[in-house]
Amino acid sequence: MNNYNDILNRLSKSKFRNSFHLKTKDFEYIQNKGLDTIKKHAYDFIGSRLAPAVIPNDGKQTPMRGHPVFIAEHATATCCRSCLYKWHHIPKNKKLNQDEIDYIVNIIMMWINNELSTQNNRNMNI
């Protein structure tokens, strides 16, 4: 697993990964729920959708919209086990351990915080 800033920098150079951004409704949801709740949701989603050793619908388990964490998962290549392997070198077909889950949630939350900072900077320039 790589340094968070290094991996986010590499992901930002991918046209596909860099196409994901939070929308107004996502920012409003985060503001209403708070980052602690969003982080709890991330742990819940990763624990149920990504952590098992075998995922019958791997590659299709993460929606492309509907929750800020889903958007972040696609932006950070933590949306399926294939992407986890390709970008983060986390092997497929094994249950994720707590360190791996923490790493995934931390990269998701770092990306969300970067999006929030970018949004705040945009709002200050209006």
Tab-separated table of N, CA and C in Angstrom, residues 4-123:
chain	number	residue	atom	x	y	z
A	4	TYR	N	-0.684	7.898	1.014
A	4	TYR	CA	-1.977	8.447	0.569
A	4	TYR	C	-1.819	9.545	-0.487
A	5	ASN	N	-0.922	10.475	-0.254
A	5	ASN	CA	-0.746	11.566	-1.220
A	5	ASN	C	-0.234	11.049	-2.553
A	6	ASP	N	0.663	10.073	-2.511
A	6	ASP	CA	1.191	9.506	-3.750
A	6	ASP	C	0.085	8.844	-4.564
A	7	ILE	N	-0.728	8.036	-3.913
A	7	ILE	CA	-1.781	7.333	-4.639
A	7	ILE	C	-2.846	8.308	-5.147
A	8	LEU	N	-3.191	9.308	-4.350
A	8	LEU	CA	-4.173	10.298	-4.827
A	8	LEU	C	-3.616	11.079	-6.013
A	9	ASN	N	-2.334	11.353	-5.995
A	9	ASN	CA	-1.699	12.039	-7.115
A	9	ASN	C	-1.741	11.168	-8.380
A	10	ARG	N	-1.413	9.880	-8.242
A	10	ARG	CA	-1.487	8.964	-9.386
A	10	ARG	C	-2.910	8.853	-9.918
A	11	LEU	N	-3.881	8.740	-9.008
A	11	LEU	CA	-5.286	8.637	-9.423
A	11	LEU	C	-5.746	9.891	-10.159
A	12	SER	N	-5.251	11.050	-9.741
A	12	SER	CA	-5.669	12.311	-10.372
A	12	SER	C	-5.202	12.397	-11.821
A	13	LYS	N	-4.211	11.602	-12.193
A	13	LYS	CA	-3.714	11.589	-13.568
A	13	LYS	C	-4.525	10.646	-14.476
A	14	SER	N	-5.408	9.866	-13.874
A	14	SER	CA	-6.284	8.996	-14.658
A	14	SER	C	-7.510	9.785	-15.093
A	15	LYS	N	-7.729	9.841	-16.395
A	15	LYS	CA	-8.880	10.583	-16.922
A	15	LYS	C	-10.184	10.065	-16.310
A	16	PHE	N	-10.306	8.735	-16.217
A	16	PHE	CA	-11.523	8.146	-15.652
A	16	PHE	C	-11.667	8.488	-14.172
A	17	ARG	N	-10.654	8.233	-13.367
A	17	ARG	CA	-10.734	8.479	-11.921
A	17	ARG	C	-10.927	9.957	-11.621
A	18	ASN	N	-10.302	10.815	-12.401
A	18	ASN	CA	-10.392	12.253	-12.170
A	18	ASN	C	-11.711	12.848	-12.658
A	19	SER	N	-12.534	12.017	-13.285
A	19	SER	CA	-13.833	12.525	-13.756
A	19	SER	C	-14.885	12.523	-12.635
A	20	PHE	N	-14.576	11.906	-11.517
A	20	PHE	CA	-15.525	11.837	-10.399
A	20	PHE	C	-15.338	13.029	-9.468
A	21	HIS	N	-16.451	13.694	-9.189
A	21	HIS	CA	-16.456	14.815	-8.255
A	21	HIS	C	-17.799	14.828	-7.530
A	22	LEU	N	-17.778	15.337	-6.327
A	22	LEU	CA	-19.016	15.457	-5.567
A	22	LEU	C	-19.877	16.553	-6.166
A	23	LYS	N	-21.166	16.335	-6.132
A	23	LYS	CA	-22.132	17.311	-6.637
A	23	LYS	C	-22.743	18.060	-5.450
A	24	THR	N	-23.512	19.078	-5.752
A	24	THR	CA	-24.116	19.916	-4.718
A	24	THR	C	-24.879	19.087	-3.693
A	25	LYS	N	-25.676	18.117	-4.160
A	25	LYS	CA	-26.444	17.296	-3.213
A	25	LYS	C	-25.538	16.474	-2.310
A	26	ASP	N	-24.363	16.076	-2.828
A	26	ASP	CA	-23.400	15.341	-2.008
A	26	ASP	C	-22.817	16.242	-0.914
A	27	PHE	N	-22.464	17.472	-1.289
A	27	PHE	CA	-21.944	18.422	-0.300
A	27	PHE	C	-22.995	18.706	0.777
A	28	GLU	N	-24.245	18.870	0.352
A	28	GLU	CA	-25.329	19.114	1.311
A	28	GLU	C	-25.511	17.922	2.244
A	29	TYR	N	-25.434	16.724	1.709
A	29	TYR	CA	-25.570	15.506	2.514
A	29	TYR	C	-24.452	15.443	3.552
A	30	ILE	N	-23.229	15.723	3.132
A	30	ILE	CA	-22.093	15.717	4.059
A	30	ILE	C	-22.294	16.774	5.142
A	31	GLN	N	-22.731	17.953	4.733
A	31	GLN	CA	-22.950	19.028	5.703
A	31	GLN	C	-24.035	18.636	6.711
A	32	ASN	N	-25.096	18.007	6.239
A	32	ASN	CA	-26.192	17.609	7.128
A	32	ASN	C	-25.812	16.467	8.054
A	33	LYS	N	-25.063	15.505	7.554
A	33	LYS	CA	-24.719	14.308	8.336
A	33	LYS	C	-23.448	14.476	9.166
A	34	GLY	N	-22.491	15.231	8.638
A	34	GLY	CA	-21.203	15.395	9.307
A	34	GLY	C	-20.209	14.340	8.847
A	35	LEU	N	-18.930	14.671	8.901
A	35	LEU	CA	-17.887	13.776	8.412
A	35	LEU	C	-17.762	12.501	9.236
A	36	ASP	N	-18.049	12.563	10.529
A	36	ASP	CA	-17.972	11.350	11.350
A	36	ASP	C	-18.981	10.305	10.866
A	37	THR	N	-20.180	10.752	10.524
A	37	THR	CA	-21.208	9.833	10.017
A	37	THR	C	-20.821	9.299	8.640
A	38	ILE	N	-20.270	10.165	7.791
A	38	ILE	CA	-19.825	9.731	6.463
A	38	ILE	C	-18.740	8.662	6.616
A	39	LYS	N	-17.832	8.857	7.550
A	39	LYS	CA	-16.771	7.870	7.789
A	39	LYS	C	-17.365	6.548	8.281
A	40	LYS	N	-18.362	6.628	9.134
A	40	LYS	CA	-19.038	5.413	9.610
A	40	LYS	C	-19.690	4.682	8.433
A	41	HIS	N	-20.337	5.449	7.550
A	41	HIS	CA	-20.937	4.857	6.352
A	41	HIS	C	-19.862	4.172	5.502
A	42	ALA	N	-18.708	4.819	5.368
A	42	ALA	CA	-17.620	4.227	4.576
A	42	ALA	C	-17.202	2.890	5.177
A	43	TYR	N	-17.043	2.837	6.496
A	43	TYR	CA	-16.692	1.560	7.137
A	43	TYR	C	-17.777	0.508	6.890
A	44	ASP	N	-19.038	0.920	6.978
A	44	ASP	CA	-20.142	-0.021	6.746
A	44	ASP	C	-20.117	-0.546	5.307
A	45	PHE	N	-19.969	0.364	4.332
A	45	PHE	CA	-19.967	-0.041	2.923
A	45	PHE	C	-18.776	-0.940	2.610
A	46	ILE	N	-17.602	-0.564	3.072
A	46	ILE	CA	-16.401	-1.358	2.787
A	46	ILE	C	-16.514	-2.718	3.469
A	47	GLY	N	-16.991	-2.727	4.689
A	47	GLY	CA	-17.125	-3.983	5.422
A	47	GLY	C	-18.086	-4.957	4.769
A	48	SER	N	-19.169	-4.443	4.216
A	48	SER	CA	-20.175	-5.342	3.634
A	48	SER	C	-19.959	-5.613	2.150
A	49	ARG	N	-19.430	-4.654	1.401
A	49	ARG	CA	-19.361	-4.783	-0.053
A	49	ARG	C	-17.979	-5.149	-0.595
A	50	LEU	N	-16.923	-4.868	0.181
A	50	LEU	CA	-15.571	-5.026	-0.351
A	50	LEU	C	-14.702	-5.975	0.466
A	51	ALA	N	-14.964	-6.081	1.753
A	51	ALA	CA	-14.095	-6.859	2.645
A	51	ALA	C	-14.174	-8.373	2.484
A	52	PRO	N	-15.321	-8.951	2.106
A	52	PRO	CA	-15.367	-10.416	2.002
A	52	PRO	C	-14.360	-10.958	0.974
A	53	ALA	N	-13.933	-12.182	1.187
A	53	ALA	CA	-12.981	-12.822	0.267
A	53	ALA	C	-13.605	-13.057	-1.105
A	54	VAL	N	-14.867	-13.426	-1.124
A	54	VAL	CA	-15.566	-13.693	-2.384
A	54	VAL	C	-16.745	-12.735	-2.493
A	55	ILE	N	-16.777	-12.014	-3.596
A	55	ILE	CA	-17.856	-11.056	-3.851
A	55	ILE	C	-18.499	-11.471	-5.169
A	56	PRO	N	-19.712	-12.016	-5.104
A	56	PRO	CA	-20.357	-12.551	-6.318
A	56	PRO	C	-20.503	-11.526	-7.444
A	57	ASN	N	-20.766	-10.288	-7.101
A	57	ASN	CA	-20.980	-9.262	-8.125
A	57	ASN	C	-19.813	-8.267	-8.175
A	58	ASP	N	-18.593	-8.768	-7.951
A	58	ASP	CA	-17.431	-7.877	-7.940
A	58	ASP	C	-17.352	-7.095	-9.243
A	59	GLY	N	-17.155	-5.811	-9.099
A	59	GLY	CA	-17.119	-4.916	-10.251
A	59	GLY	C	-18.447	-4.226	-10.491
A	60	LYS	N	-19.477	-4.682	-9.795
A	60	LYS	CA	-20.804	-4.085	-9.957
A	60	LYS	C	-21.436	-3.738	-8.611
A	61	GLN	N	-20.687	-3.911	-7.518
A	61	GLN	CA	-21.284	-3.722	-6.204
A	61	GLN	C	-21.350	-2.266	-5.749
A	62	THR	N	-20.649	-1.377	-6.415
A	62	THR	CA	-20.628	0.024	-5.984
A	62	THR	C	-21.381	0.893	-6.976
A	63	PRO	N	-22.496	1.472	-6.555
A	63	PRO	CA	-23.246	2.372	-7.448
A	63	PRO	C	-22.406	3.583	-7.860
A	64	MET	N	-22.751	4.180	-8.965
A	64	MET	CA	-22.022	5.354	-9.470
A	64	MET	C	-22.545	6.658	-8.869
A	65	ARG	N	-23.615	6.576	-8.100
A	65	ARG	CA	-24.173	7.783	-7.463
A	65	ARG	C	-25.032	7.342	-6.285
A	66	GLY	N	-25.528	8.323	-5.536
A	66	GLY	CA	-26.437	8.011	-4.445
A	66	GLY	C	-25.856	8.241	-3.061
A	67	HIS	N	-24.533	8.322	-2.956
A	67	HIS	CA	-23.888	8.578	-1.669
A	67	HIS	C	-22.474	9.087	-1.944
A	68	PRO	N	-22.006	10.072	-1.181
A	68	PRO	CA	-20.646	10.597	-1.407
A	68	PRO	C	-19.566	9.511	-1.347
A	69	VAL	N	-19.751	8.517	-0.495
A	69	VAL	CA	-18.746	7.449	-0.394
A	69	VAL	C	-18.676	6.657	-1.695
A	70	PHE	N	-19.802	6.422	-2.355
A	70	PHE	CA	-19.788	5.687	-3.618
A	70	PHE	C	-18.958	6.436	-4.660
A	71	ILE	N	-19.153	7.746	-4.732
A	71	ILE	CA	-18.392	8.571	-5.678
A	71	ILE	C	-16.906	8.488	-5.336
A	72	ALA	N	-16.601	8.611	-4.053
A	72	ALA	CA	-15.209	8.554	-3.603
A	72	ALA	C	-14.581	7.198	-3.900
A	73	GLU	N	-15.352	6.132	-3.766
A	73	GLU	CA	-14.816	4.802	-4.053
A	73	GLU	C	-14.368	4.701	-5.512
A	74	HIS	N	-15.160	5.243	-6.419
A	74	HIS	CA	-14.774	5.203	-7.831
A	74	HIS	C	-13.576	6.120	-8.089
A	75	ALA	N	-13.570	7.287	-7.483
A	75	ALA	CA	-12.465	8.230	-7.678
A	75	ALA	C	-11.148	7.692	-7.124
A	76	THR	N	-11.225	6.895	-6.065
A	76	THR	CA	-10.014	6.392	-5.414
A	76	THR	C	-9.695	4.946	-5.791
A	77	ALA	N	-10.433	4.378	-6.727
A	77	ALA	CA	-10.224	2.995	-7.183
A	77	ALA	C	-10.331	2.009	-6.022
A	78	THR	N	-11.301	2.262	-5.151
A	78	THR	CA	-11.592	1.353	-4.043
A	78	THR	C	-13.014	0.809	-4.180
A	79	CYS	N	-13.489	0.738	-5.401
A	79	CYS	CA	-14.871	0.365	-5.696
A	79	CYS	C	-15.068	-1.136	-5.862
A	80	CYS	N	-14.016	-1.870	-6.192
A	80	CYS	CA	-14.120	-3.318	-6.367
A	80	CYS	C	-12.745	-3.936	-6.129
A	81	ARG	N	-12.723	-5.238	-6.014
A	81	ARG	CA	-11.465	-5.907	-5.713
A	81	ARG	C	-10.471	-5.823	-6.874
A	82	SER	N	-10.966	-5.772	-8.112
A	82	SER	CA	-10.064	-5.631	-9.259
A	82	SER	C	-9.342	-4.290	-9.219
A	83	CYS	N	-10.076	-3.233	-8.939
A	83	CYS	CA	-9.462	-1.903	-8.842
A	83	CYS	C	-8.526	-1.824	-7.631
A	84	LEU	N	-8.936	-2.428	-6.529
A	84	LEU	CA	-8.061	-2.463	-5.348
A	84	LEU	C	-6.735	-3.127	-5.676
A	85	TYR	N	-6.791	-4.195	-6.439
A	85	TYR	CA	-5.560	-4.896	-6.804
A	85	TYR	C	-4.715	-4.045	-7.763
A	86	LYS	N	-5.352	-3.521	-8.795
A	86	LYS	CA	-4.626	-2.758	-9.820
A	86	LYS	C	-3.961	-1.511	-9.242
A	87	TRP	N	-4.699	-0.742	-8.445
A	87	TRP	CA	-4.202	0.555	-7.982
A	87	TRP	C	-3.512	0.506	-6.621
A	88	HIS	N	-3.959	-0.389	-5.760
A	88	HIS	CA	-3.471	-0.402	-4.373
A	88	HIS	C	-2.713	-1.678	-4.012
A	89	HIS	N	-2.646	-2.623	-4.954
A	89	HIS	CA	-1.905	-3.880	-4.759
A	89	HIS	C	-2.421	-4.690	-3.571
A	90	ILE	N	-3.732	-4.622	-3.352
A	90	ILE	CA	-4.377	-5.437	-2.316
A	90	ILE	C	-4.938	-6.667	-3.019
A	91	PRO	N	-4.448	-7.846	-2.668
A	91	PRO	CA	-4.836	-9.071	-3.375
A	91	PRO	C	-6.341	-9.351	-3.329
A	92	LYS	N	-6.798	-9.986	-4.406
A	92	LYS	CA	-8.186	-10.448	-4.495
A	92	LYS	C	-8.319	-11.768	-3.742
A	93	ASN	N	-9.557	-12.196	-3.593
A	93	ASN	CA	-9.881	-13.525	-3.070
A	93	ASN	C	-9.357	-13.802	-1.677
A	94	LYS	N	-9.251	-12.774	-0.878
A	94	LYS	CA	-8.941	-12.940	0.541
A	94	LYS	C	-9.713	-11.881	1.303
A	95	LYS	N	-10.140	-12.229	2.488
A	95	LYS	CA	-10.862	-11.271	3.310
A	95	LYS	C	-9.923	-10.127	3.683
A	96	LEU	N	-10.427	-8.905	3.566
A	96	LEU	CA	-9.615	-7.751	3.941
A	96	LEU	C	-9.400	-7.745	5.446
A	97	ASN	N	-8.177	-7.409	5.864
A	97	ASN	CA	-7.915	-7.284	7.300
A	97	ASN	C	-8.209	-5.848	7.741
A	98	GLN	N	-8.159	-5.607	9.033
A	98	GLN	CA	-8.530	-4.287	9.562
A	98	GLN	C	-7.606	-3.185	9.040
A	99	ASP	N	-6.311	-3.459	8.902
A	99	ASP	CA	-5.393	-2.447	8.361
A	99	ASP	C	-5.778	-2.057	6.932
A	100	GLU	N	-6.156	-3.038	6.124
A	100	GLU	CA	-6.565	-2.758	4.751
A	100	GLU	C	-7.868	-1.973	4.713
A	101	ILE	N	-8.800	-2.339	5.566
A	101	ILE	CA	-10.069	-1.595	5.646
A	101	ILE	C	-9.810	-0.160	6.080
A	102	ASP	N	-8.977	0.016	7.104
A	102	ASP	CA	-8.634	1.374	7.569
A	102	ASP	C	-7.982	2.184	6.448
A	103	TYR	N	-7.065	1.566	5.726
A	103	TYR	CA	-6.396	2.239	4.607
A	103	TYR	C	-7.423	2.717	3.579
A	104	ILE	N	-8.351	1.835	3.208
A	104	ILE	CA	-9.367	2.171	2.202
A	104	ILE	C	-10.248	3.318	2.699
A	105	VAL	N	-10.717	3.215	3.926
A	105	VAL	CA	-11.570	4.284	4.472
A	105	VAL	C	-10.785	5.598	4.564
A	106	ASN	N	-9.537	5.531	4.965
A	106	ASN	CA	-8.728	6.750	5.070
A	106	ASN	C	-8.530	7.415	3.716
A	107	ILE	N	-8.290	6.631	2.669
A	107	ILE	CA	-8.100	7.234	1.346
A	107	ILE	C	-9.413	7.827	0.838
A	108	ILE	N	-10.525	7.166	1.120
A	108	ILE	CA	-11.844	7.694	0.748
A	108	ILE	C	-12.087	9.022	1.466
A	109	MET	N	-11.833	9.053	2.765
A	109	MET	CA	-12.083	10.272	3.535
A	109	MET	C	-11.128	11.401	3.136
A	110	MET	N	-9.904	11.054	2.789
A	110	MET	CA	-8.960	12.070	2.328
A	110	MET	C	-9.453	12.679	1.016
A	111	TRP	N	-9.947	11.836	0.109
A	111	TRP	CA	-10.478	12.341	-1.152
A	111	TRP	C	-11.691	13.240	-0.902
A	112	ILE	N	-12.596	12.811	-0.033
A	112	ILE	CA	-13.775	13.625	0.296
A	112	ILE	C	-13.343	14.963	0.886
A	113	ASN	N	-12.388	14.950	1.793
A	113	ASN	CA	-11.894	16.204	2.382
A	113	ASN	C	-11.263	17.104	1.328
A	114	ASN	N	-10.549	16.528	0.368
A	114	ASN	CA	-9.989	17.320	-0.731
A	114	ASN	C	-11.102	17.954	-1.562
A	115	GLU	N	-12.163	17.193	-1.803
A	115	GLU	CA	-13.310	17.736	-2.538
A	115	GLU	C	-13.965	18.885	-1.769
A	116	LEU	N	-14.092	18.705	-0.455
A	116	LEU	CA	-14.670	19.767	0.379
A	116	LEU	C	-13.808	21.021	0.333
A	117	SER	N	-12.497	20.855	0.385
A	117	SER	CA	-11.583	22.001	0.320
A	117	SER	C	-11.701	22.713	-1.011
A	118	THR	N	-11.767	21.940	-2.084
A	118	THR	CA	-11.909	22.519	-3.409
A	118	THR	C	-13.210	23.294	-3.528
A	119	GLN	N	-14.291	22.713	-2.990
A	119	GLN	CA	-15.599	23.378	-3.016
A	119	GLN	C	-15.554	24.671	-2.211
A	120	ASN	N	-14.942	24.623	-1.040
A	120	ASN	CA	-14.839	25.829	-0.208
A	120	ASN	C	-14.023	26.914	-0.906
A	121	ASN	N	-12.969	26.522	-1.592
A	121	ASN	CA	-12.154	27.494	-2.331
A	121	ASN	C	-12.952	28.106	-3.474
A	122	ARG	N	-13.750	27.287	-4.158
A	122	ARG	CA	-14.601	27.812	-5.243
A	122	ARG	C	-15.599	28.820	-4.698
A	123	ASN	N	-16.206	28.485	-3.564
A	123	ASN	CA	-17.208	29.378	-2.965
A	123	ASN	C	-16.589	30.696	-2.509
